Amino acid sequence: MSHRSDLRQRRATLEGEWSRLVPRLKAAGSPPPGGEALRHEVTESWARSLTSVDPARDSAPVTDGGAVRHRWTGSPLRRPVNDLADELRSVADDAGFVTAIADESGTILWTCGGQTMRRRAERVNFAPGGRWDEQAMGTNALSLALRTDRPSTVFSAEHLVTALHGWVCYCAPIHGPDGSVLGVLDLSTTWDRSHPLAMSTVRGLVSAIEVGLRTTEPPRQQPGADLPRVHLTCMGEEKAVREGVSLPLRPRQLEILTLLALEPDGFSPERLRAALYGDRPVTASTFKAEISHLRRALGGGVATRRYALTAPVSCDAVDVQRALEHTDTETALRLYRGPLLPRSEAPGIEEWRTRLEVAVREAVLASTRPEHALRYGERAPYDAEVHEHALRLIGPGDARRALAAGRLTTALR
């Protein structure tokens, strides 16, 4: 079959799926936005997309191995989105949507939403690092909004990829002060949750972000100030140093600094308070006093409206996470000198501690280098699975087999 014939057949299949779906949608009280006929912009997008995208693919391809944190950190959209984050989360949670911000290339940089919907979205890689441009994922609201520079809705089987036929997506471009497209904001949910006001909500949120882009500027340094970098060590140790001098931080302030370093998007006051104290009854004045002390120690390096770092801070836990994102197990193990802030009982720190421990261990078990399992095994004497993994990787004539075998015996006692 010729390439052109194959494209015609695929398009006919998609049109057949659409015609079979329309009666179901109408019976369910969710008629498609464009009526029964397929919209011209959708069929045109299908024709373009079918040259590069298989409708049977199960998820979006990944950009840069999924590691887009640094792209988000440097994005002009980050600050106004952070200022609006609580509202974006509220919209997503209340209506059962996933909210996503993508850059001008169609790569998702940030998402929020309820656990159930985010889990569904992650199955198709509607998550940070996923590529949703037309060439990568075919007809969808993100790709149409970027291509047409207009708000776009793509409903159910209008999506080129069959795995997306259970979804409806509402999307609009975000313009910078000079009129250029910086990215898009998308609200997505299952088609049975479609809502006539969803696109109005998207437009309103985009307008708020664009206002933030025009009015928000990055923090400026005092004349002559050089903002020396703070070095935070929190893997197995607990200290913060600037220009060789230890900062006088109490354990709670080290916890705050660690959380802000690990989550550069920042925290709402309510979320940071919960991450530090959980359900413990702590007064607002006590919480604010800890923030104020940290801010003074950093020379004003903590934002006020939404708690986030505005001063340069390097952190070994962040470096471990970055190494894992780049599948650099060697560097991750070198930096992983022990659990995150081992004495801390703050819920947010405990969550991150577990996350890092699990990620490092999984990287070791996925590695084909025995020295990784042996090095990790020094800190995990009772982890039989790690010692067994080391034994499988070590050759029969290697003297290190005795070390791994001895550790395994101890772990199995």
CSV table of N, CA, C and O in Angstrom, one decimal, residues 60-143:
chain,number,residue,atom,x,y,z
A,60,ALA,N,2.5,10.4,24.9
A,60,ALA,CA,3.4,11.4,24.3
A,60,ALA,C,4.8,11.1,24.4
A,60,ALA,O,5.3,10.6,25.5
A,61,PRO,N,5.7,11.4,23.4
A,61,PRO,CA,7.1,11.2,23.6
A,61,PRO,C,7.7,12.2,24.6
A,61,PRO,O,7.0,13.2,25.0
A,62,VAL,N,8.9,11.9,25.1
A,62,VAL,CA,9.5,12.7,26.2
A,62,VAL,C,10.6,13.6,25.6
A,62,VAL,O,11.3,13.2,24.7
A,63,THR,N,10.6,14.8,26.2
A,63,THR,CA,11.7,15.8,25.8
A,63,THR,C,12.8,15.7,26.9
A,63,THR,O,12.5,15.7,28.1
A,64,ASP,N,14.0,15.6,26.4
A,64,ASP,CA,15.2,15.7,27.3
A,64,ASP,C,15.1,14.6,28.5
A,64,ASP,O,15.4,14.9,29.6
A,65,GLY,N,14.6,13.4,28.1
A,65,GLY,CA,14.5,12.4,29.2
A,65,GLY,C,13.4,12.8,30.2
A,65,GLY,O,13.4,12.2,31.3
A,66,GLY,N,12.6,13.7,29.9
A,66,GLY,CA,11.6,14.1,30.9
A,66,GLY,C,12.1,15.2,31.9
A,66,GLY,O,11.3,15.6,32.8
A,67,ALA,N,13.3,15.5,31.9
A,67,ALA,CA,13.9,16.4,32.8
A,67,ALA,C,13.8,17.9,32.3
A,67,ALA,O,14.6,18.4,31.6
A,68,VAL,N,12.7,18.5,32.7
A,68,VAL,CA,12.5,19.9,32.2
A,68,VAL,C,12.5,20.9,33.3
A,68,VAL,O,12.0,22.0,33.2
A,69,ARG,N,12.9,20.5,34.5
A,69,ARG,CA,12.9,21.4,35.7
A,69,ARG,C,13.6,22.7,35.4
A,69,ARG,O,13.2,23.8,35.7
A,70,HIS,N,14.8,22.6,34.8
A,70,HIS,CA,15.6,23.7,34.5
A,70,HIS,C,15.0,24.6,33.5
A,70,HIS,O,15.1,25.9,33.5
A,71,ARG,N,14.3,24.1,32.5
A,71,ARG,CA,13.6,24.9,31.5
A,71,ARG,C,12.5,25.7,32.2
A,71,ARG,O,12.2,26.8,31.9
A,72,TRP,N,11.8,25.0,33.2
A,72,TRP,CA,10.7,25.7,33.9
A,72,TRP,C,11.3,26.8,34.8
A,72,TRP,O,10.8,27.9,34.9
A,73,THR,N,12.4,26.5,35.5
A,73,THR,CA,13.0,27.5,36.3
A,73,THR,C,13.4,28.7,35.6
A,73,THR,O,13.3,29.9,36.1
A,74,GLY,N,13.8,28.6,34.3
A,74,GLY,CA,14.2,29.7,33.5
A,74,GLY,C,13.1,30.3,32.7
A,74,GLY,O,13.3,31.3,31.9
A,75,SER,N,11.9,29.8,32.7
A,75,SER,CA,10.8,30.2,31.9
A,75,SER,C,10.2,31.5,32.4
A,75,SER,O,10.0,31.7,33.6
A,76,PRO,N,9.9,32.5,31.5
A,76,PRO,CA,9.3,33.7,31.9
A,76,PRO,C,7.9,33.5,32.5
A,76,PRO,O,7.3,34.3,33.2
A,77,LEU,N,7.3,32.3,32.2
A,77,LEU,CA,6.0,32.0,32.7
A,77,LEU,C,5.9,31.5,34.2
A,77,LEU,O,4.9,31.6,34.8
A,78,ARG,N,7.1,31.1,34.7
A,78,ARG,CA,7.1,30.5,36.0
A,78,ARG,C,6.6,31.5,37.1
A,78,ARG,O,5.8,31.1,37.9
A,79,ARG,N,7.1,32.7,37.1
A,79,ARG,CA,6.7,33.6,38.2
A,79,ARG,C,5.2,33.9,38.2
A,79,ARG,O,4.6,33.8,39.2
A,80,PRO,N,4.6,34.4,37.0
A,80,PRO,CA,3.2,34.6,37.1
A,80,PRO,C,2.4,33.4,37.3
A,80,PRO,O,1.3,33.5,37.9
A,81,VAL,N,2.8,32.2,36.9
A,81,VAL,CA,2.1,31.0,37.2
A,81,VAL,C,2.2,30.7,38.7
A,81,VAL,O,1.2,30.3,39.3
A,82,ASN,N,3.3,30.9,39.3
A,82,ASN,CA,3.5,30.6,40.7
A,82,ASN,C,2.5,31.5,41.5
A,82,ASN,O,1.9,31.1,42.5
A,83,ASP,N,2.4,32.8,41.1
A,83,ASP,CA,1.5,33.8,41.8
A,83,ASP,C,0.1,33.3,41.7
A,83,ASP,O,-0.7,33.6,42.6
A,84,LEU,N,-0.2,32.6,40.6
A,84,LEU,CA,-1.6,32.2,40.4
A,84,LEU,C,-1.8,30.7,40.7
A,84,LEU,O,-2.9,30.1,40.5
A,85,ALA,N,-0.8,30.0,41.3
A,85,ALA,CA,-0.8,28.6,41.4
A,85,ALA,C,-2.0,28.1,42.3
A,85,ALA,O,-2.6,27.1,42.0
A,86,ASP,N,-2.3,28.8,43.4
A,86,ASP,CA,-3.4,28.4,44.3
A,86,ASP,C,-4.7,28.4,43.5
A,86,ASP,O,-5.5,27.5,43.7
A,87,GLU,N,-4.9,29.4,42.7
A,87,GLU,CA,-6.2,29.4,41.9
A,87,GLU,C,-6.2,28.3,40.9
A,87,GLU,O,-7.2,27.7,40.6
A,88,LEU,N,-5.1,28.1,40.2
A,88,LEU,CA,-5.0,27.0,39.2
A,88,LEU,C,-5.3,25.7,39.9
A,88,LEU,O,-6.0,24.9,39.3
A,89,ARG,N,-4.7,25.4,41.0
A,89,ARG,CA,-5.0,24.2,41.7
A,89,ARG,C,-6.4,24.1,42.2
A,89,ARG,O,-7.0,23.0,42.1
A,90,SER,N,-7.0,25.2,42.6
A,90,SER,CA,-8.4,25.2,43.0
A,90,SER,C,-9.3,24.8,41.9
A,90,SER,O,-10.3,24.0,42.0
A,91,VAL,N,-9.1,25.5,40.7
A,91,VAL,CA,-9.9,25.2,39.5
A,91,VAL,C,-9.8,23.7,39.1
A,91,VAL,O,-10.8,23.0,38.9
A,92,ALA,N,-8.6,23.2,39.1
A,92,ALA,CA,-8.4,21.8,38.7
A,92,ALA,C,-9.0,20.8,39.7
A,92,ALA,O,-9.7,19.9,39.3
A,93,ASP,N,-8.9,21.1,41.0
A,93,ASP,CA,-9.4,20.2,42.0
A,93,ASP,C,-10.9,20.2,42.1
A,93,ASP,O,-11.6,19.2,42.1
A,94,ASP,N,-11.5,21.4,42.0
A,94,ASP,CA,-12.9,21.6,42.1
A,94,ASP,C,-13.7,21.0,41.0
A,94,ASP,O,-14.8,20.4,41.1
A,95,ALA,N,-13.1,21.1,39.8
A,95,ALA,CA,-13.8,20.7,38.5
A,95,ALA,C,-13.4,19.3,38.0
A,95,ALA,O,-13.9,18.9,37.0
A,96,GLY,N,-12.4,18.7,38.6
A,96,GLY,CA,-11.9,17.4,38.2
A,96,GLY,C,-11.1,17.6,36.9
A,96,GLY,O,-11.2,16.7,36.0
A,97,PHE,N,-10.2,18.6,36.8
A,97,PHE,CA,-9.4,18.8,35.6
A,97,PHE,C,-7.9,18.6,36.0
A,97,PHE,O,-7.6,18.6,37.1
A,98,VAL,N,-7.1,18.5,34.9
A,98,VAL,CA,-5.7,18.6,35.1
A,98,VAL,C,-5.3,19.9,34.4
A,98,VAL,O,-5.7,20.2,33.2
A,99,THR,N,-4.6,20.8,35.1
A,99,THR,CA,-4.1,22.1,34.5
A,99,THR,C,-2.7,21.9,34.1
A,99,THR,O,-1.8,21.3,34.8
A,100,ALA,N,-2.3,22.3,32.9
A,100,ALA,CA,-1.0,22.2,32.4
A,100,ALA,C,-0.5,23.5,31.7
A,100,ALA,O,-1.3,24.2,31.1
A,101,ILE,N,0.8,23.8,31.9
A,101,ILE,CA,1.5,24.9,31.3
A,101,ILE,C,2.5,24.3,30.4
A,101,ILE,O,3.4,23.5,30.8
A,102,ALA,N,2.5,24.6,29.1
A,102,ALA,CA,3.5,24.2,28.1
A,102,ALA,C,4.2,25.4,27.5
A,102,ALA,O,3.6,26.5,27.5
A,103,ASP,N,5.4,25.2,27.1
A,103,ASP,CA,6.2,26.3,26.4
A,103,ASP,C,5.8,26.4,25.0
A,103,ASP,O,4.9,25.7,24.5
A,104,GLU,N,6.5,27.3,24.3
A,104,GLU,CA,6.1,27.5,22.8
A,104,GLU,C,6.4,26.4,21.9
A,104,GLU,O,5.9,26.3,20.8
A,105,SER,N,7.2,25.4,22.4
A,105,SER,CA,7.5,24.2,21.6
A,105,SER,C,6.4,23.1,21.8
A,105,SER,O,6.5,22.1,21.1
A,106,GLY,N,5.5,23.3,22.8
A,106,GLY,CA,4.5,22.3,23.1
A,106,GLY,C,5.0,21.3,24.1
A,106,GLY,O,4.3,20.3,24.4
A,107,THR,N,6.1,21.6,24.8
A,107,THR,CA,6.5,20.7,25.9
A,107,THR,C,5.9,21.1,27.2
A,107,THR,O,6.0,22.3,27.6
A,108,ILE,N,5.3,20.2,27.9
A,108,ILE,CA,4.7,20.5,29.2
A,108,ILE,C,5.8,20.8,30.2
A,108,ILE,O,6.7,20.0,30.4
A,109,LEU,N,5.6,21.9,31.0
A,109,LEU,CA,6.6,22.2,32.0
A,109,LEU,C,6.1,22.1,33.4
A,109,LEU,O,6.8,22.0,34.3
A,110,TRP,N,4.7,22.2,33.5
A,110,TRP,CA,4.2,22.3,34.9
A,110,TRP,C,2.7,21.8,34.8
A,110,TRP,O,2.0,22.1,33.8
A,111,THR,N,2.3,21.0,35.8
A,111,THR,CA,0.9,20.5,35.9
A,111,THR,C,0.4,20.6,37.3
A,111,THR,O,1.2,20.6,38.3
A,112,CYS,N,-0.9,20.6,37.5
A,112,CYS,CA,-1.5,20.4,38.8
A,112,CYS,C,-2.8,19.8,38.6
A,112,CYS,O,-3.4,19.8,37.5
A,113,GLY,N,-3.4,19.2,39.7
A,113,GLY,CA,-4.7,18.6,39.6
A,113,GLY,C,-4.8,17.5,40.7
A,113,GLY,O,-3.9,17.2,41.4
A,114,GLY,N,-6.0,17.0,40.8
A,114,GLY,CA,-6.3,15.9,41.8
A,114,GLY,C,-5.5,14.7,41.5
A,114,GLY,O,-5.1,14.4,40.3
A,115,GLN,N,-5.2,13.9,42.5
A,115,GLN,CA,-4.4,12.7,42.3
A,115,GLN,C,-5.0,11.7,41.3
A,115,GLN,O,-4.2,11.2,40.4
A,116,THR,N,-6.3,11.5,41.3
A,116,THR,CA,-6.9,10.6,40.3
A,116,THR,C,-6.7,11.0,38.9
A,116,THR,O,-6.2,10.3,38.0
A,117,MET,N,-7.0,12.3,38.6
A,117,MET,CA,-6.9,12.8,37.2
A,117,MET,C,-5.4,12.9,36.8
A,117,MET,O,-5.1,12.7,35.6
A,118,ARG,N,-4.6,13.3,37.7
A,118,ARG,CA,-3.1,13.4,37.3
A,118,ARG,C,-2.6,12.0,37.0
A,118,ARG,O,-1.8,11.8,36.1
A,119,ARG,N,-3.0,11.0,37.7
A,119,ARG,CA,-2.6,9.6,37.4
A,119,ARG,C,-3.1,9.2,36.0
A,119,ARG,O,-2.3,8.6,35.3
A,120,ARG,N,-4.3,9.5,35.7
A,120,ARG,CA,-4.8,9.2,34.4
A,120,ARG,C,-4.0,10.0,33.3
A,120,ARG,O,-3.7,9.4,32.2
A,121,ALA,N,-3.7,11.2,33.6
A,121,ALA,CA,-3.0,12.0,32.6
A,121,ALA,C,-1.6,11.5,32.4
A,121,ALA,O,-1.0,11.5,31.3
A,122,GLU,N,-1.0,11.1,33.5
A,122,GLU,CA,0.4,10.5,33.4
A,122,GLU,C,0.5,9.3,32.5
A,122,GLU,O,1.5,9.0,32.0
A,123,ARG,N,-0.6,8.5,32.4
A,123,ARG,CA,-0.6,7.3,31.6
A,123,ARG,C,-0.3,7.7,30.1
A,123,ARG,O,0.2,6.9,29.4
A,124,VAL,N,-0.7,8.9,29.7
A,124,VAL,CA,-0.5,9.3,28.3
A,124,VAL,C,0.6,10.3,28.3
A,124,VAL,O,0.8,11.0,27.3
A,125,ASN,N,1.3,10.5,29.4
A,125,ASN,CA,2.5,11.4,29.5
A,125,ASN,C,2.0,12.8,29.3
A,125,ASN,O,2.7,13.7,28.8
A,126,PHE,N,0.8,13.1,29.8
A,126,PHE,CA,0.3,14.5,29.9
A,126,PHE,C,0.9,15.0,31.2
A,126,PHE,O,0.2,15.2,32.2
A,127,ALA,N,2.2,15.3,31.2
A,127,ALA,CA,3.0,15.5,32.4
A,127,ALA,C,4.2,16.3,32.0
A,127,ALA,O,4.6,16.3,30.8
A,128,PRO,N,4.9,16.9,33.0
A,128,PRO,CA,6.2,17.6,32.6
A,128,PRO,C,7.1,16.8,31.9
A,128,PRO,O,7.4,15.6,32.2
A,129,GLY,N,7.6,17.3,30.8
A,129,GLY,CA,8.5,16.6,29.9
A,129,GLY,C,7.8,16.0,28.7
A,129,GLY,O,8.5,15.7,27.7
A,130,GLY,N,6.5,15.9,28.7
A,130,GLY,CA,5.8,15.3,27.5
A,130,GLY,C,5.7,16.3,26.4
A,130,GLY,O,5.5,17.5,26.6
A,131,ARG,N,5.9,15.8,25.2
A,131,ARG,CA,5.8,16.7,24.0
A,131,ARG,C,4.4,16.6,23.3
A,131,ARG,O,4.0,15.5,23.0
A,132,TRP,N,3.7,17.7,23.2
A,132,TRP,CA,2.4,17.7,22.7
A,132,TRP,C,2.2,18.6,21.5
A,132,TRP,O,1.1,19.0,21.1
A,133,ASP,N,3.3,18.9,20.8
A,133,ASP,CA,3.2,19.6,19.5
A,133,ASP,C,2.6,18.6,18.5
A,133,ASP,O,2.6,17.4,18.6
A,134,GLU,N,2.2,19.2,17.4
A,134,GLU,CA,1.5,18.4,16.4
A,134,GLU,C,2.3,17.3,15.8
A,134,GLU,O,1.8,16.2,15.5
A,135,GLN,N,3.6,17.6,15.5
A,135,GLN,CA,4.5,16.6,14.9
A,135,GLN,C,4.7,15.4,15.9
A,135,GLN,O,4.9,14.3,15.4
A,136,ALA,N,4.6,15.6,17.2
A,136,ALA,CA,4.9,14.6,18.2
A,136,ALA,C,3.6,13.8,18.6
A,136,ALA,O,3.6,12.6,18.8
A,137,MET,N,2.5,14.6,18.8
A,137,MET,CA,1.3,13.9,19.3
A,137,MET,C,0.0,14.2,18.5
A,137,MET,O,-1.1,13.9,18.9
A,138,GLY,N,0.2,14.7,17.3
A,138,GLY,CA,-0.9,14.9,16.4
A,138,GLY,C,-1.9,16.0,16.9
A,138,GLY,O,-1.6,16.9,17.6
A,139,THR,N,-3.2,15.8,16.5
A,139,THR,CA,-4.2,16.8,16.8
A,139,THR,C,-4.6,16.8,18.2
A,139,THR,O,-5.0,15.7,18.8
A,140,ASN,N,-4.4,17.9,18.9
A,140,ASN,CA,-4.8,18.0,20.3
A,140,ASN,C,-4.9,19.5,20.6
A,140,ASN,O,-4.5,20.4,19.7
A,141,ALA,N,-5.5,19.9,21.7
A,141,ALA,CA,-5.8,21.3,21.9
A,141,ALA,C,-4.5,22.2,22.0
A,141,ALA,O,-4.4,23.3,21.6
A,142,LEU,N,-3.4,21.6,22.7
A,142,LEU,CA,-2.2,22.3,22.8
A,142,LEU,C,-1.6,22.6,21.4
A,142,LEU,O,-1.2,23.8,21.1
A,143,SER,N,-1.5,21.6,20.6
A,143,SER,CA,-0.9,21.8,19.3
A,143,SER,C,-1.7,22.8,18.4
A,143,SER,O,-1.2,23.6,17.7
